[in-house]
Coordinates of N, CA and C in Angstrom, one line a residue:
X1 N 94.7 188.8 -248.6 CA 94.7 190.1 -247.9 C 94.5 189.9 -246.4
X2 N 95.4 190.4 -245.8 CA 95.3 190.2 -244.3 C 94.6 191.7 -243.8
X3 N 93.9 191.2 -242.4 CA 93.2 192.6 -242.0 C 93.6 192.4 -240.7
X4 N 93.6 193.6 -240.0 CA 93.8 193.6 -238.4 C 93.0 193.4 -237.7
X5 N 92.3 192.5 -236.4 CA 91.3 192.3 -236.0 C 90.8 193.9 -235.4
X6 N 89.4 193.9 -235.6 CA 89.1 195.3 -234.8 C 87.8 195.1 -234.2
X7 N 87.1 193.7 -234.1 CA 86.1 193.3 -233.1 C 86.6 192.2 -231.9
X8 N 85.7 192.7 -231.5 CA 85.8 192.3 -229.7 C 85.0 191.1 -229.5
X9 N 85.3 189.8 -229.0 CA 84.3 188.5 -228.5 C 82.6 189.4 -228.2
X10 N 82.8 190.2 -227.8 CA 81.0 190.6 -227.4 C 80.3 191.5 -228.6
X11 N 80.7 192.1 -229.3 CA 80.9 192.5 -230.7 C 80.8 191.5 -231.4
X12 N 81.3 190.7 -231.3 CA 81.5 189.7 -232.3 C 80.2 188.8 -232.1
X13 N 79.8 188.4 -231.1 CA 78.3 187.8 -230.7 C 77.4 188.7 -230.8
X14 N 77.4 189.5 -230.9 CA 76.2 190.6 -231.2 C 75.9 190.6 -232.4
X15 N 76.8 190.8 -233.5 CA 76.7 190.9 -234.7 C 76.3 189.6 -235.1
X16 N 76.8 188.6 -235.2 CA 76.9 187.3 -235.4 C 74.9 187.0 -234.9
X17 N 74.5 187.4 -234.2 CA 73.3 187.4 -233.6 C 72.3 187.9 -234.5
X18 N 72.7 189.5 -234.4 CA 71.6 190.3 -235.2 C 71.7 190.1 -236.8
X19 N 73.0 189.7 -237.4 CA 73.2 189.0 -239.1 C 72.4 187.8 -239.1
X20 N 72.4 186.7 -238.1 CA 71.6 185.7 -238.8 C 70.3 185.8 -238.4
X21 N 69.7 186.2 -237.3 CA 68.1 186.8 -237.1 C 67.8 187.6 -238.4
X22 N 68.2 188.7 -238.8 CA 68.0 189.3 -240.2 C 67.9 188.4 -241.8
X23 N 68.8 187.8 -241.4 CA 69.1 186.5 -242.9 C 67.4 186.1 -242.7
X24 N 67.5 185.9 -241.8 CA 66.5 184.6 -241.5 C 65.0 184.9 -241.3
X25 N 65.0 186.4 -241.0 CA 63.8 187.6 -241.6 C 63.8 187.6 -243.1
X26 N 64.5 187.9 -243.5 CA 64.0 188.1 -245.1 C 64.5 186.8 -245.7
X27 N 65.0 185.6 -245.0 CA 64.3 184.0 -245.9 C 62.7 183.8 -246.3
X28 N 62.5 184.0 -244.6 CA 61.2 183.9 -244.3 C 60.3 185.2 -245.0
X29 N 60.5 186.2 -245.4 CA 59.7 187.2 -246.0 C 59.3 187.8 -245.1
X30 N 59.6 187.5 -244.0 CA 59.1 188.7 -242.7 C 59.3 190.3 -242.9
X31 N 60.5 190.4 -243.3 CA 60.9 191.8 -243.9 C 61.3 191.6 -245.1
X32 N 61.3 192.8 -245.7 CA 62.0 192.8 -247.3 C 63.4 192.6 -247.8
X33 N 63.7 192.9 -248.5 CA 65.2 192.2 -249.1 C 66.4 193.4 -248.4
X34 N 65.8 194.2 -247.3 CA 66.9 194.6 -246.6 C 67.2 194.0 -245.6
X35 N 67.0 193.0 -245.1 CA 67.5 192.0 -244.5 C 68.6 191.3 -244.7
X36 N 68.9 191.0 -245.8 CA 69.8 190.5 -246.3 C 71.4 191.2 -245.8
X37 N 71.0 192.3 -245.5 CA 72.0 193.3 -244.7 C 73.2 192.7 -243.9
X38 N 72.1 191.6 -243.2 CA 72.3 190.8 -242.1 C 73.8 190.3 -242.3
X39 N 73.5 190.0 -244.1 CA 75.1 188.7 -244.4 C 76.1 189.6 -244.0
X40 N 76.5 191.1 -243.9 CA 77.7 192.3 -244.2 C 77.5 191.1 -242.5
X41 N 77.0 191.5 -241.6 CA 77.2 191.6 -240.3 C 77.7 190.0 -239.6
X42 N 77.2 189.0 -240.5 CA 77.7 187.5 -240.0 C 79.3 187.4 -240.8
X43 N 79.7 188.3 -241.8 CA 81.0 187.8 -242.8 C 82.1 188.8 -241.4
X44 N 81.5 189.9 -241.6 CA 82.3 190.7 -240.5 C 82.5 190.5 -238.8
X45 N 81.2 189.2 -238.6 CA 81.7 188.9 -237.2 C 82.9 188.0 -237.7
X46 N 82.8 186.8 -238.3 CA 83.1 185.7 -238.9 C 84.8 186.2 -238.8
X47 N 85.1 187.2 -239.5 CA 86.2 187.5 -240.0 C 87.5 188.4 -238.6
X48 N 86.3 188.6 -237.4 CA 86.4 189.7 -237.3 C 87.1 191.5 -237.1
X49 N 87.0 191.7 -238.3 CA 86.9 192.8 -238.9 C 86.4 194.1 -239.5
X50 N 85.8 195.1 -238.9 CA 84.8 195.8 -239.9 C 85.4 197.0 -240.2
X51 N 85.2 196.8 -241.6 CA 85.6 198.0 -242.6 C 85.4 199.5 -241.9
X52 N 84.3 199.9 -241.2 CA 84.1 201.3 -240.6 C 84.6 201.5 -239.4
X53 N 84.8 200.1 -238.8 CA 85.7 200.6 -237.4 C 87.0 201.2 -238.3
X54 N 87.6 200.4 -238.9 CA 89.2 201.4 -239.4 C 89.0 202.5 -239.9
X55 N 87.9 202.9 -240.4 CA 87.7 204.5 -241.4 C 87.7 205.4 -240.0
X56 N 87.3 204.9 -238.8 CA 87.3 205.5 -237.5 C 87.9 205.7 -236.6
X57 N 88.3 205.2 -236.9 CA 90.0 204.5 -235.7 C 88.8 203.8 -234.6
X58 N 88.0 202.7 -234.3 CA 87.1 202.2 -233.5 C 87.9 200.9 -233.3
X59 N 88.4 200.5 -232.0 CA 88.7 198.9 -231.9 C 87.5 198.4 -230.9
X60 N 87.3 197.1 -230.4 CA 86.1 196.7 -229.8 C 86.9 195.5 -228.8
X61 N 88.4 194.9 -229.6 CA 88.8 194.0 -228.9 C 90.2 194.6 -227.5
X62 N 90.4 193.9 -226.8 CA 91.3 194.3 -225.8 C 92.7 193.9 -226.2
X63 N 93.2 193.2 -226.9 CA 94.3 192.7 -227.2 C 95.0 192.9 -228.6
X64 N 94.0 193.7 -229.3 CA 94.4 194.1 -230.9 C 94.7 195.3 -231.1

């Protein structure tokens, strides 16, 4: 399944940032198992793609 990019390089580091700080809160037990949240946000920089920018028509990159 192919997807259309709809994150932006600074989008893309943001997320990528606040998913593994979160992962790595609830490894550590710092916060509870909503942390884990974090993974949606590292698969979706990783990829980048996010499912709610298209339900919104939202793009983040200049070229896509």
């Amino acid at each position: 399944m192919a997807f259309t990019k709809n994150i932006g390089q600074v989008d893309r580091a943001l997320r990528f940032a606040l998913g593994a700080l979160l992962v790595l809160l609830a490894v550590t037990g710092t916060v509870g198992l909503w942390g884990y949240i974090g993974a949606i946000f590292l698969v979706t920089a990783t990829i980048s793609f996010c499912p709610l920018y298209r339900l919104v028509g939202l793009k983040t990159c200049r070229a896509c």
